[in-house]
Coordinates of C-alpha atoms and ligand atoms in Angstrom, one line a residue:
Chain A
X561 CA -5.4 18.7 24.5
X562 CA -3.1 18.0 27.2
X563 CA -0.4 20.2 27.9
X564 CA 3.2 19.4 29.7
X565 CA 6.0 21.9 30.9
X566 CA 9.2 21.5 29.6
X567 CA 12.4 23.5 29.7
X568 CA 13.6 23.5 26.2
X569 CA 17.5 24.6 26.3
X570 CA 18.1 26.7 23.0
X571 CA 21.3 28.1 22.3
X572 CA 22.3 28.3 25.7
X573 CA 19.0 30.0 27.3
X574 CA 16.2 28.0 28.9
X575 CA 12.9 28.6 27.0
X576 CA 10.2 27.0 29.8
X577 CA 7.1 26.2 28.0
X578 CA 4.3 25.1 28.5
X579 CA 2.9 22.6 24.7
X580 CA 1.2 19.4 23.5
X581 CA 3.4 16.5 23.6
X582 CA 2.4 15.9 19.8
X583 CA 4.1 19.4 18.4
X584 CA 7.1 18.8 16.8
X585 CA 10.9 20.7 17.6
X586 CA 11.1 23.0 14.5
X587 CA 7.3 24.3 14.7
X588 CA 8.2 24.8 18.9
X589 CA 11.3 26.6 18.2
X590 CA 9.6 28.9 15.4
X591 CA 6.1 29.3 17.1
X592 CA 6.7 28.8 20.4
X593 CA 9.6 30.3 20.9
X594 CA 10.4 32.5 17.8
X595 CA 13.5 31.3 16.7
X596 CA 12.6 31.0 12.9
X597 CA 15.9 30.1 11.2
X598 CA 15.0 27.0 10.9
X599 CA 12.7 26.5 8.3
X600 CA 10.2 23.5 7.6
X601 CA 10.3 22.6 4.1
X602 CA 9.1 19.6 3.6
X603 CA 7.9 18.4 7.3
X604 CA 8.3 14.6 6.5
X605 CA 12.4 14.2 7.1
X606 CA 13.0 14.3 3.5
X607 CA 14.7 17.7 2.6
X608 CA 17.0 18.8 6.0
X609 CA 15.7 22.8 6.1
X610 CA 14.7 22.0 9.8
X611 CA 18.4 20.5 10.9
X612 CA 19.5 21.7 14.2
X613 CA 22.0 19.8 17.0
X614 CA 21.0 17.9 19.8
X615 CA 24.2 17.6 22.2
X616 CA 26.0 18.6 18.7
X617 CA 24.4 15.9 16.9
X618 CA 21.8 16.9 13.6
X619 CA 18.4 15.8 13.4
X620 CA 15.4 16.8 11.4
X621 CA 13.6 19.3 14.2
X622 CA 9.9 18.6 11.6
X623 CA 9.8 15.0 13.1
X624 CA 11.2 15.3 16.5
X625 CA 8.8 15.3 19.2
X626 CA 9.8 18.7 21.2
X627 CA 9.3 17.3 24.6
X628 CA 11.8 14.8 24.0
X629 CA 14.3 17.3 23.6
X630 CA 13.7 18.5 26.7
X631 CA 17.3 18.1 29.0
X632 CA 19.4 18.0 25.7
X633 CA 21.8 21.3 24.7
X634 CA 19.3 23.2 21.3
X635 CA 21.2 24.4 18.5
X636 CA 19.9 26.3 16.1
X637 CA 21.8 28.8 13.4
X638 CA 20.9 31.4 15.6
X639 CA 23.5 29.8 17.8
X640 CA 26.1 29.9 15.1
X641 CA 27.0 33.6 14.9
X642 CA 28.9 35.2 17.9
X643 CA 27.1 37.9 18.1
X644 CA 27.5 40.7 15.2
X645 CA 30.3 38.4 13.8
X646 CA 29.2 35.6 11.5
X647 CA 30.3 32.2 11.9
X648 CA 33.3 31.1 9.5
X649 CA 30.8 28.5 7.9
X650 CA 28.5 31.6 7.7
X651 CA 30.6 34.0 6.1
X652 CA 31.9 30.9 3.2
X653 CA 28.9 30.1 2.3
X654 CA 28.1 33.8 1.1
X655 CA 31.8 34.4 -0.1
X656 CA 31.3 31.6 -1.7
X657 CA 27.9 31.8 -3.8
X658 CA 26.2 28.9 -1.7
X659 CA 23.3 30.6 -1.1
X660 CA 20.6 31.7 -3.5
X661 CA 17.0 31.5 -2.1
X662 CA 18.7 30.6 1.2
X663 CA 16.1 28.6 2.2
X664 CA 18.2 24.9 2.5
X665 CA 20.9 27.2 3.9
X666 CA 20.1 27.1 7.8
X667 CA 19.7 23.6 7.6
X668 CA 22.7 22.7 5.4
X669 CA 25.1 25.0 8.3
X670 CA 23.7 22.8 11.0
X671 CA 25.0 19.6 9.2
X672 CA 28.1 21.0 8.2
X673 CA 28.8 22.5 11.7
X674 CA 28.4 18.9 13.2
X675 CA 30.5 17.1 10.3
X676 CA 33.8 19.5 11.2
X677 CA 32.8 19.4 15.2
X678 CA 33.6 15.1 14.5
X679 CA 35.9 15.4 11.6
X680 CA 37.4 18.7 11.5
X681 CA 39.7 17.6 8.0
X682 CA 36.8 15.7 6.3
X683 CA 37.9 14.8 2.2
X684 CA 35.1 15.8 -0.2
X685 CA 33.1 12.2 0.0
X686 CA 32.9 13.2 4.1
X687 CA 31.8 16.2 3.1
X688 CA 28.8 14.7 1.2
X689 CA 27.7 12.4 3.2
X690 CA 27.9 14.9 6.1
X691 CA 25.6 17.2 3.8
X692 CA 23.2 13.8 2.5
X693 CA 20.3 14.7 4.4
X694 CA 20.1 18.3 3.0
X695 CA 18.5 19.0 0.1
X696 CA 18.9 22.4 -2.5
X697 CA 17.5 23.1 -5.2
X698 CA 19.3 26.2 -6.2
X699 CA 23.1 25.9 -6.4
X700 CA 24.1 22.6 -7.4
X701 CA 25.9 21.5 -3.9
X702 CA 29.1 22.5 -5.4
X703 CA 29.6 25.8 -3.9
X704 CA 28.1 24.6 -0.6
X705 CA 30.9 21.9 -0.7
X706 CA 33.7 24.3 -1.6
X707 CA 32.0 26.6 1.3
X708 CA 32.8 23.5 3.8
X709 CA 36.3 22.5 2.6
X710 CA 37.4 26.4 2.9
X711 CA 36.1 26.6 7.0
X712 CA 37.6 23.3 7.7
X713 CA 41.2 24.4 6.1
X714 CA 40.5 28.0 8.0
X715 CA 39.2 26.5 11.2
X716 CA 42.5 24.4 11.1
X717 CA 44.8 26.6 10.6
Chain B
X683 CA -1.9 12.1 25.5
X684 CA 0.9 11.4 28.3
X685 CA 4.9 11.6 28.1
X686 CA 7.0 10.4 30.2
X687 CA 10.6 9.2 30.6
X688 CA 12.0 6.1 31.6
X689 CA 15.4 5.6 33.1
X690 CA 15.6 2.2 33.4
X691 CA 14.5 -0.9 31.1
X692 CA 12.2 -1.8 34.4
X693 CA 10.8 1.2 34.5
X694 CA 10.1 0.7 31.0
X695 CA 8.3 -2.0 31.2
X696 CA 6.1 -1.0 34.2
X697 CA 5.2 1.5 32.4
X698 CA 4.2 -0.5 29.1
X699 CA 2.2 -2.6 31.7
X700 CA 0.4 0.0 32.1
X701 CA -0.4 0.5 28.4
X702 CA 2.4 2.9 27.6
X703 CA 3.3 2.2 23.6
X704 CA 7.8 2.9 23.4
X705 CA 9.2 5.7 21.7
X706 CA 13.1 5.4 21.0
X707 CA 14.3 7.8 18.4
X708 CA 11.0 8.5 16.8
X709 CA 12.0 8.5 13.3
X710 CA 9.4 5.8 12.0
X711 CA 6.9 6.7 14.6
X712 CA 6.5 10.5 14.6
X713 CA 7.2 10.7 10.2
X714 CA 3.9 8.1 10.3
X715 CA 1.9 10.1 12.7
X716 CA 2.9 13.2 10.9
X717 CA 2.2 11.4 7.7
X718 CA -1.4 10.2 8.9
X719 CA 0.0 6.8 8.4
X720 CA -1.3 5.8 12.1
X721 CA -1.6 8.5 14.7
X722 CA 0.9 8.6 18.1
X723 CA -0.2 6.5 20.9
X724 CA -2.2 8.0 23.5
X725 CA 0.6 7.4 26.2
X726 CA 4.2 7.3 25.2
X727 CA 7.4 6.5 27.1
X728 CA 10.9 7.7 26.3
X729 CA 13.3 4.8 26.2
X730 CA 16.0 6.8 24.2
X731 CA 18.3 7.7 27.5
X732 CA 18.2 4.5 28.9
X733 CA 21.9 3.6 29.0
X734 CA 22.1 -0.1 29.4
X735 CA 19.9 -0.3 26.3
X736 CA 23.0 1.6 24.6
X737 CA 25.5 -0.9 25.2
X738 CA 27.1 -3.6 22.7
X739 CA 29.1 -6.4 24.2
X740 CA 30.7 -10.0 23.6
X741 CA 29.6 -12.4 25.9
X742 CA 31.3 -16.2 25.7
X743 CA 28.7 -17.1 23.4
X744 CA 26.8 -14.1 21.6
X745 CA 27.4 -10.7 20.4
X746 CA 24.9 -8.6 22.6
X747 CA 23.5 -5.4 21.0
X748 CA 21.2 -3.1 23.1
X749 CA 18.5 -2.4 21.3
X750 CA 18.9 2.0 22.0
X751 CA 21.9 1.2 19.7
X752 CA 21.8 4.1 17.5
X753 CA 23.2 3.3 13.9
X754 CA 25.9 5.5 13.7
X755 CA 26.7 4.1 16.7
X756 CA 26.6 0.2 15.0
X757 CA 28.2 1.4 11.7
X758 CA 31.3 2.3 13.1
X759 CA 31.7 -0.3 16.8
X760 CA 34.9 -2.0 15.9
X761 CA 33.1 -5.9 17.5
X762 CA 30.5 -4.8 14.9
X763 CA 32.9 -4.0 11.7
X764 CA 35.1 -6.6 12.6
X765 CA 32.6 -9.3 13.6
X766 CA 29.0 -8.7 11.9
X767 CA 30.0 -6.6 9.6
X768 CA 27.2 -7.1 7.2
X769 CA 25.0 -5.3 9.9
X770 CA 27.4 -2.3 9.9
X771 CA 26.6 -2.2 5.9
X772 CA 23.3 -2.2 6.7
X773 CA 23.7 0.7 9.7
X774 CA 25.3 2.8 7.4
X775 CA 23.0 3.0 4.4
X776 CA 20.2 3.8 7.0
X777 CA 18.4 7.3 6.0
X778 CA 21.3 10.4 6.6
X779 CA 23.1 11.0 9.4
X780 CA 20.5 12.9 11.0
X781 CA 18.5 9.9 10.6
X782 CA 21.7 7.3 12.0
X783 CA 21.9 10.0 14.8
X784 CA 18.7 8.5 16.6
X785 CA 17.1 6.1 15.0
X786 CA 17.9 2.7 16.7
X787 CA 18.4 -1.0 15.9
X788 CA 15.4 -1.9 17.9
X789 CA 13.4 0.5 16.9
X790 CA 14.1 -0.7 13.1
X791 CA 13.1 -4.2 14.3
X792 CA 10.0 -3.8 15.9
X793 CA 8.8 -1.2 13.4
X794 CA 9.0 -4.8 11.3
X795 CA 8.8 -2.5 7.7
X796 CA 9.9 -5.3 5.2
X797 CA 11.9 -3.1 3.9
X798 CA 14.2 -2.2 7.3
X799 CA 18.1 -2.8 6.4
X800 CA 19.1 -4.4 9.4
X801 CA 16.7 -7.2 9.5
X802 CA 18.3 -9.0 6.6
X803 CA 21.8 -9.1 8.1
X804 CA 20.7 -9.5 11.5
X805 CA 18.5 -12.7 10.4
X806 CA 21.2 -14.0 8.3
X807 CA 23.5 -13.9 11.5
X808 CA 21.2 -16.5 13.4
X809 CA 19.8 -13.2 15.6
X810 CA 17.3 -13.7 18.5
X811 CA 15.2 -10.6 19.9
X812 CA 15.0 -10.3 23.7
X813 CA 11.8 -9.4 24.8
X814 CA 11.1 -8.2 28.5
X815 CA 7.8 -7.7 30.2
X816 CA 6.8 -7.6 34.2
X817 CA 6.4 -11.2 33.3
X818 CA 10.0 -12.2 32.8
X819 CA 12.2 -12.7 29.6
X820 CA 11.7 -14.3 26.7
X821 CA 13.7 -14.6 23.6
X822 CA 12.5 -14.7 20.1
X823 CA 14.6 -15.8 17.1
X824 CA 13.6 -13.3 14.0
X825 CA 12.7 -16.1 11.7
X826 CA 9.5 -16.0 14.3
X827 CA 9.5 -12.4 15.2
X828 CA 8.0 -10.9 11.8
X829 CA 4.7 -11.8 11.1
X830 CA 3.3 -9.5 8.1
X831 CA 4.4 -5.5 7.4
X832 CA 4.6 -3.5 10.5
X833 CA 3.5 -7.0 12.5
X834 CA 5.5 -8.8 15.2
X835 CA 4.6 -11.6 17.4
X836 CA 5.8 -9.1 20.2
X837 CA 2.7 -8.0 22.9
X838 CA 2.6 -4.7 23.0
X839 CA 3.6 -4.9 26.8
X840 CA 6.6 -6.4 25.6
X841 CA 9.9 -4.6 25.2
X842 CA 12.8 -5.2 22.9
X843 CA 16.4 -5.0 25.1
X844 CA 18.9 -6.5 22.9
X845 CA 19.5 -8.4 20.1
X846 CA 22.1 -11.7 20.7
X847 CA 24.1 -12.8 18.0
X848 CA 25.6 -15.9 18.6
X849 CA 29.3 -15.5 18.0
X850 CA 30.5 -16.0 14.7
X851 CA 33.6 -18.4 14.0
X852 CA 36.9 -17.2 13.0
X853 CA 36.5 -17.8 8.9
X854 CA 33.2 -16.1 9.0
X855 CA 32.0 -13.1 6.7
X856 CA 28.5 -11.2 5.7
X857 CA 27.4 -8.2 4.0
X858 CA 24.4 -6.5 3.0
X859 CA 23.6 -5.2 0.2
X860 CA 20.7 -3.1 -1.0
X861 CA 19.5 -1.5 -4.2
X862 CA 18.9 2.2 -3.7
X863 CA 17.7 4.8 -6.2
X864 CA 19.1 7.9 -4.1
X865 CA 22.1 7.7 -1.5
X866 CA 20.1 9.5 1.3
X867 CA 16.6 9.4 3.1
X868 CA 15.2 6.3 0.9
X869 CA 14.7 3.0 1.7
X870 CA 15.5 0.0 0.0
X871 CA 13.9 -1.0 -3.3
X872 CA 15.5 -4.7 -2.6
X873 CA 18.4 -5.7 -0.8
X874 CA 20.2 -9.4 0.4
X875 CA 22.2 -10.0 3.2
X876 CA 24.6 -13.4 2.9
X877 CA 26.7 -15.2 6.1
X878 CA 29.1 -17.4 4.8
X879 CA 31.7 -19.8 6.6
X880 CA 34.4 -21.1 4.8
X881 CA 37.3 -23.8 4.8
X882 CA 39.8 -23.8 2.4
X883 CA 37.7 -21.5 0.1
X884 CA 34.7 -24.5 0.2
X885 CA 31.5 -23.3 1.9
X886 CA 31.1 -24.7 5.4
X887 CA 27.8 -23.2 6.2
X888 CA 25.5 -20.0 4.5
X889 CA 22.7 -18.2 5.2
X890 CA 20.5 -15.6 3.3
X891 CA 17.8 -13.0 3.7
X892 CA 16.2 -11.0 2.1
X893 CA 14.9 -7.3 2.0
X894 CA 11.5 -5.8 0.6
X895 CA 10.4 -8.5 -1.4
X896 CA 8.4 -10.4 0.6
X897 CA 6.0 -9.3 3.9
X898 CA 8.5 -9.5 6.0
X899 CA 12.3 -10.2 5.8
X900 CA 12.5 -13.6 4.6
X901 CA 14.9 -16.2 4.6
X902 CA 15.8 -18.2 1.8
X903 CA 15.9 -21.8 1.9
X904 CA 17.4 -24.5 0.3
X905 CA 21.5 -23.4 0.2
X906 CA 22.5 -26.3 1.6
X907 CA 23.0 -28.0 -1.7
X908 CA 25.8 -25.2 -1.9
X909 CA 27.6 -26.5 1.3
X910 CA 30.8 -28.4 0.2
X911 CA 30.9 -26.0 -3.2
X912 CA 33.7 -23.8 -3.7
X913 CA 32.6 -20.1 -3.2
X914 CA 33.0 -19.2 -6.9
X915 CA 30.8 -17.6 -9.6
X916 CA 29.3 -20.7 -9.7
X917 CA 28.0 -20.4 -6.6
X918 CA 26.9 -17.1 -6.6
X919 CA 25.1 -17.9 -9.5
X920 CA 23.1 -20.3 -7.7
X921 CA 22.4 -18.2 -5.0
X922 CA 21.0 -15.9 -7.1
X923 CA 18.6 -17.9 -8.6
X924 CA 17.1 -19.4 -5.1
X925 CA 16.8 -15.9 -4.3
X926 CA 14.8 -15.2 -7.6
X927 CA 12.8 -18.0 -7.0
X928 CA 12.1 -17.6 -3.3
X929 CA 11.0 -13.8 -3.6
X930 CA 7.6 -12.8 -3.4
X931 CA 7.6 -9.5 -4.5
X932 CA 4.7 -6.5 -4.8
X933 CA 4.7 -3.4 -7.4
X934 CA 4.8 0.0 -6.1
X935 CA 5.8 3.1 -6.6
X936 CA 9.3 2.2 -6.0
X937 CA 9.6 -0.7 -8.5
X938 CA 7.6 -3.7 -10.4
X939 CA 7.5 -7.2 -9.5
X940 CA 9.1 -8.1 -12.2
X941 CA 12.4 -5.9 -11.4
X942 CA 12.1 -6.5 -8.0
X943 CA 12.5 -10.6 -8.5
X944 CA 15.4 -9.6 -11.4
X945 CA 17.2 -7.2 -9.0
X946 CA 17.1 -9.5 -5.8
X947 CA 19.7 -12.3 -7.5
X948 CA 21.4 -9.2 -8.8
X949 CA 21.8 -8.2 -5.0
X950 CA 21.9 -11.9 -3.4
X951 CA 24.5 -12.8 -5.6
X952 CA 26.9 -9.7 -4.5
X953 CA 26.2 -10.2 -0.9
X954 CA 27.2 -13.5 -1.5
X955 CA 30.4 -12.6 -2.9
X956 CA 31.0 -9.9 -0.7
X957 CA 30.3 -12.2 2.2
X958 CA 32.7 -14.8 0.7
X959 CA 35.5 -12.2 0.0
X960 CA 35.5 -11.3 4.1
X961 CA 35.6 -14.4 5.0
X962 CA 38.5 -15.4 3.2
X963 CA 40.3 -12.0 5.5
X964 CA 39.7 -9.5 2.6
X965 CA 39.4 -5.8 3.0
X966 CA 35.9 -4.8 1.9
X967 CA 35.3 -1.1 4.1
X968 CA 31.4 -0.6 5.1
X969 CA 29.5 -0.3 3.7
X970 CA 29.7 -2.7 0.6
X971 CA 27.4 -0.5 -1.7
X972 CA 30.1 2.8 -1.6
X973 CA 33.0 0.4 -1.3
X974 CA 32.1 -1.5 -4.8
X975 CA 29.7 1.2 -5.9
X976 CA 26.4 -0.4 -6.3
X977 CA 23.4 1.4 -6.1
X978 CA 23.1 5.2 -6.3
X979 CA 26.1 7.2 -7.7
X980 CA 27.1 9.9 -5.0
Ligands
FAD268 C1 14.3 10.1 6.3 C2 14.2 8.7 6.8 C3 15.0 7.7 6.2 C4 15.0 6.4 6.6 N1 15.8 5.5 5.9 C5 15.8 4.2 6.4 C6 16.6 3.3 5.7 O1 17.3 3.6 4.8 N2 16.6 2.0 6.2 C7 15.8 1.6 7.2 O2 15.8 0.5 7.6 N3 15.0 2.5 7.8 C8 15.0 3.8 7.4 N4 14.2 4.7 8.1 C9 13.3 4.2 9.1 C10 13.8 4.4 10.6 O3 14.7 5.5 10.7 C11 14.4 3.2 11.2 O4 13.5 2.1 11.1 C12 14.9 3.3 12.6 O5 15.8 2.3 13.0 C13 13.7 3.4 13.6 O6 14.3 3.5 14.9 P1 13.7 4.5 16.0 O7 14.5 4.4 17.2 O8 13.6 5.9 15.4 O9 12.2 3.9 16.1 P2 10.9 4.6 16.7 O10 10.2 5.4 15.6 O11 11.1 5.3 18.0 O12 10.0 3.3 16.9 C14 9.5 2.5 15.9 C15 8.5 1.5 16.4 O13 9.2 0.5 17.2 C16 8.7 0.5 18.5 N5 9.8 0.4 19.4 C17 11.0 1.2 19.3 N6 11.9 0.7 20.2 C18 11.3 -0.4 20.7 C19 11.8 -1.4 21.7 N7 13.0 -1.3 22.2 N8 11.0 -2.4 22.1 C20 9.7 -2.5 21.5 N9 9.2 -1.6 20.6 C21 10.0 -0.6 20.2 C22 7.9 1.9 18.7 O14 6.9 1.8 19.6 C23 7.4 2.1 17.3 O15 6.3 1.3 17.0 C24 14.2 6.0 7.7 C25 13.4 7.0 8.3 C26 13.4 8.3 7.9 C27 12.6 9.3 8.6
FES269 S1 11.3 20.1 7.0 FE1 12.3 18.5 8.1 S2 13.3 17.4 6.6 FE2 12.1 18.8 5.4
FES270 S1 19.8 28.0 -2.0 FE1 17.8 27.6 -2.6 S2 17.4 25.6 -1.8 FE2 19.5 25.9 -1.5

């Protein structure tokens, strides 16, 4: 198999590495380079556990060829917290029961990082289209929702 | 396997020469090779950062869309809303935004899935494909390009640049339609896209195409008995029945035959309206399945 070099830029530190150009994002940024927020649920874009930003944008990490990414600014929810303190989406989301298994919840803070990023007052339909591509089988969304409305009054204030 | 980048459309194309296969946002070609639908092609070139592939613009006499056009770029372009706006409808039901985040218009188009949104829209519009190759340029009207599921006419040397529209007249409206069993990451189990021109509320000129019920995006034929009609229920009503009778529809998981033909005049007859509203200067926001609430329920 052939390998290529890339410099993958996650969270603001260069990861050079050397991989096959089929591996995909979310199993280069767990295996490779041991981030493992992100999690692969379903690894056929269908669920939104592997969500991270590309130049702020989201896209499903399972079915992104990694050395595409190469030259683009990585986020992943390691990249969320500033340092020991938790990012405001974080620290909602517990407060306010949006999390059970917590396995959509990396995924579905990605998403709703780059929905208030774009549209920092987004109404509640926003809010679920921002959070369409995320899938949880736990909670119901409605806490999750509530989670992004209280950051996005917070953040604005 | 190679991967390299191209930062030009020439470089592009040199490099498809060469037997490179185009990769633009990846998110039909990676799920499938992931899927074990049809594995990646040895030798793949990036077109995703080539900027004047990113660019939509009016000329005198078309509407020019790059083919890097992301959707969430086409679903909100004001010359888009305002001008074709039944391809912003179409843009904006595309997958989730993660999906509308890279996946392009040209990449939709050459996939050639029967079931792509912006084919039906596009077609309905009168759109030609340009297609560039070390040999020159060619251009391609999509009534020609489609020739069976995931088949173009295109070579495989050939690479999609744009998409030209020509320019619609003043009192001229489309939507699109589709039926949809979830609001997110699913395709279309049918949909219709309608272009109507009107005077005086009588119909000037129409076109309609159609989504996943057929090989490839089909055109329906035969609405020029409607030219000269008023664009009433009427109308719409017989619109929906050419579409019915047109279809060609398979079973599959996602639906019967049966409901398939049913639910294409259901959705060719609302495009048709839609369509008709716009073009008489009403306010319908994109897209026109959240706006009048067909299909899934958020
Ligand atoms: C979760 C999910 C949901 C989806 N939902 C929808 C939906 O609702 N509606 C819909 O229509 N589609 C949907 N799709 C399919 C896909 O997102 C679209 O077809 C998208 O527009 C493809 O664009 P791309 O840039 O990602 O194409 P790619 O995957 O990069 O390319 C697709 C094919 O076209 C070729 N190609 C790409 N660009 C060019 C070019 N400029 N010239 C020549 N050949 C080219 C490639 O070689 C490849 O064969 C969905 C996909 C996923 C993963
Ligand atoms: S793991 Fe990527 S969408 Fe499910
Ligand atoms: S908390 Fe379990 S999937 Fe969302």
């Amino acid at each position: 198999m052939n390998h290529t070099n890339v410099t993958l830029r996650v969270n603001e530190v260069d990861y050079p590495i050397s991989i096959s150009t089929e591996r995909n994002l979310s199993g280069v940024l767990r295996e490779t380079i041991g981030l493992t927020g992100t999690k692969e649920g379903c690894d056929d874009c269908e669920c939104g556990a592997c969500m991270v930003l590309l130049d702020g944008q989201p896209i499903n990490s399972c079915s992104y060829l990694a050395v595409q990414a190469e030259g683009c600014a990585i986020t992943t929810v390691e990249g969320l917290a500033d340092g020991d303190e938790l990012h405001a989406l974080q620290r909602n989301i517990l407060e306010a029961g949006g999390v059970q298994c917590g396995f959509c919840t990396p995924g579905m803070l990605m998403s709703a990082r780059a929905l208030l990023d774009r549209t920092p007052d987004p109404t509640d339909e926003e809010i679920r289209i921002g959070l369409s591509g995320n899938l949880c089988r736990c909670t119901g969304y409605a806490r999750i929702i509530d989670a992004v409305r209280t950051t996005a009054v917070e953040l604005s204030n | 396997m190679s991967f390299l980048r191209a930062n030009t459309a020439d470089e592009a194309v040199q490099l498809l020469a060469e037997g490179a296969r185009p990769i633009a946002g990846g998110t039909d070609l990676v799920v499938g090779a992931r899927q074990g639908k049809a594995p990646l092609p040895q030798n793949l070139v990036a077109i995703d950062r080539i900027a004047e592939l990113g660019v939509i613009e009016a000329t005198e006499s078309h509407i020019r869309i790059g083919s890097g056009v992301t959707h969430a770029q086409l679903m909100v372009d004001p010359l888009i809303v305002d001008r074709l706006t039944g391809v912003a409808d179409a843009a904006a039901l595309v997958g989730s935004p993660a999906t509308r985040n890279v996946g392009t218009v040209g990449g939709n188009i050459m996939n050639g899935s029967p079931a792509m949104d912006t084919g039906a829209p596009l077609m309905a519009l009168g759109a030609v494909a340009e297609l560039r190759s070390i040999e020159g340029t060619r251009e391609v009207a999509l009534t020609d390009l489609w020739c069976g599921p995931g088949r173009t006419t295109a070579r495989p040397d050939e690479l999609c640049t744009a998409l030209l529209i020509p320019s619609p007249r003043d009192q001229i409206g489309s939507a699109y339609v589709r039926l949809e069993y979830r609001r997110a990451m699913e395709i279309a189990v049918v949909g219709a896209a309608a272009c109507m021109a009107l005077d005086a509320g009588v119909i000037v000129s129409i076109r309609l195409a159609l989504t996943a019920v057929a090989p490839t995006i089909q055109e329906v034929t035969g609405l020029d008995v409607l030219i000269g009609e008023r664009a009433d229920d009427k109308s719409f009503a017989a619109i929906a029945e050419l579409a019915r009778d047109q279809a060609q529809p398979i079973s599959d998981v996602r639906a019967s035959d049966h409901y398939r033909r049913h639910t294409v005049g259901v959705m060719a007859q609302r495009a048709g309206h839609a369509a008709a509203s716009r073009a008489n200067g009403d306010l319908i926001t994109v897209p026109v399945n959240r706006a009048l609430g067909i299909g899934a329920a958020s």
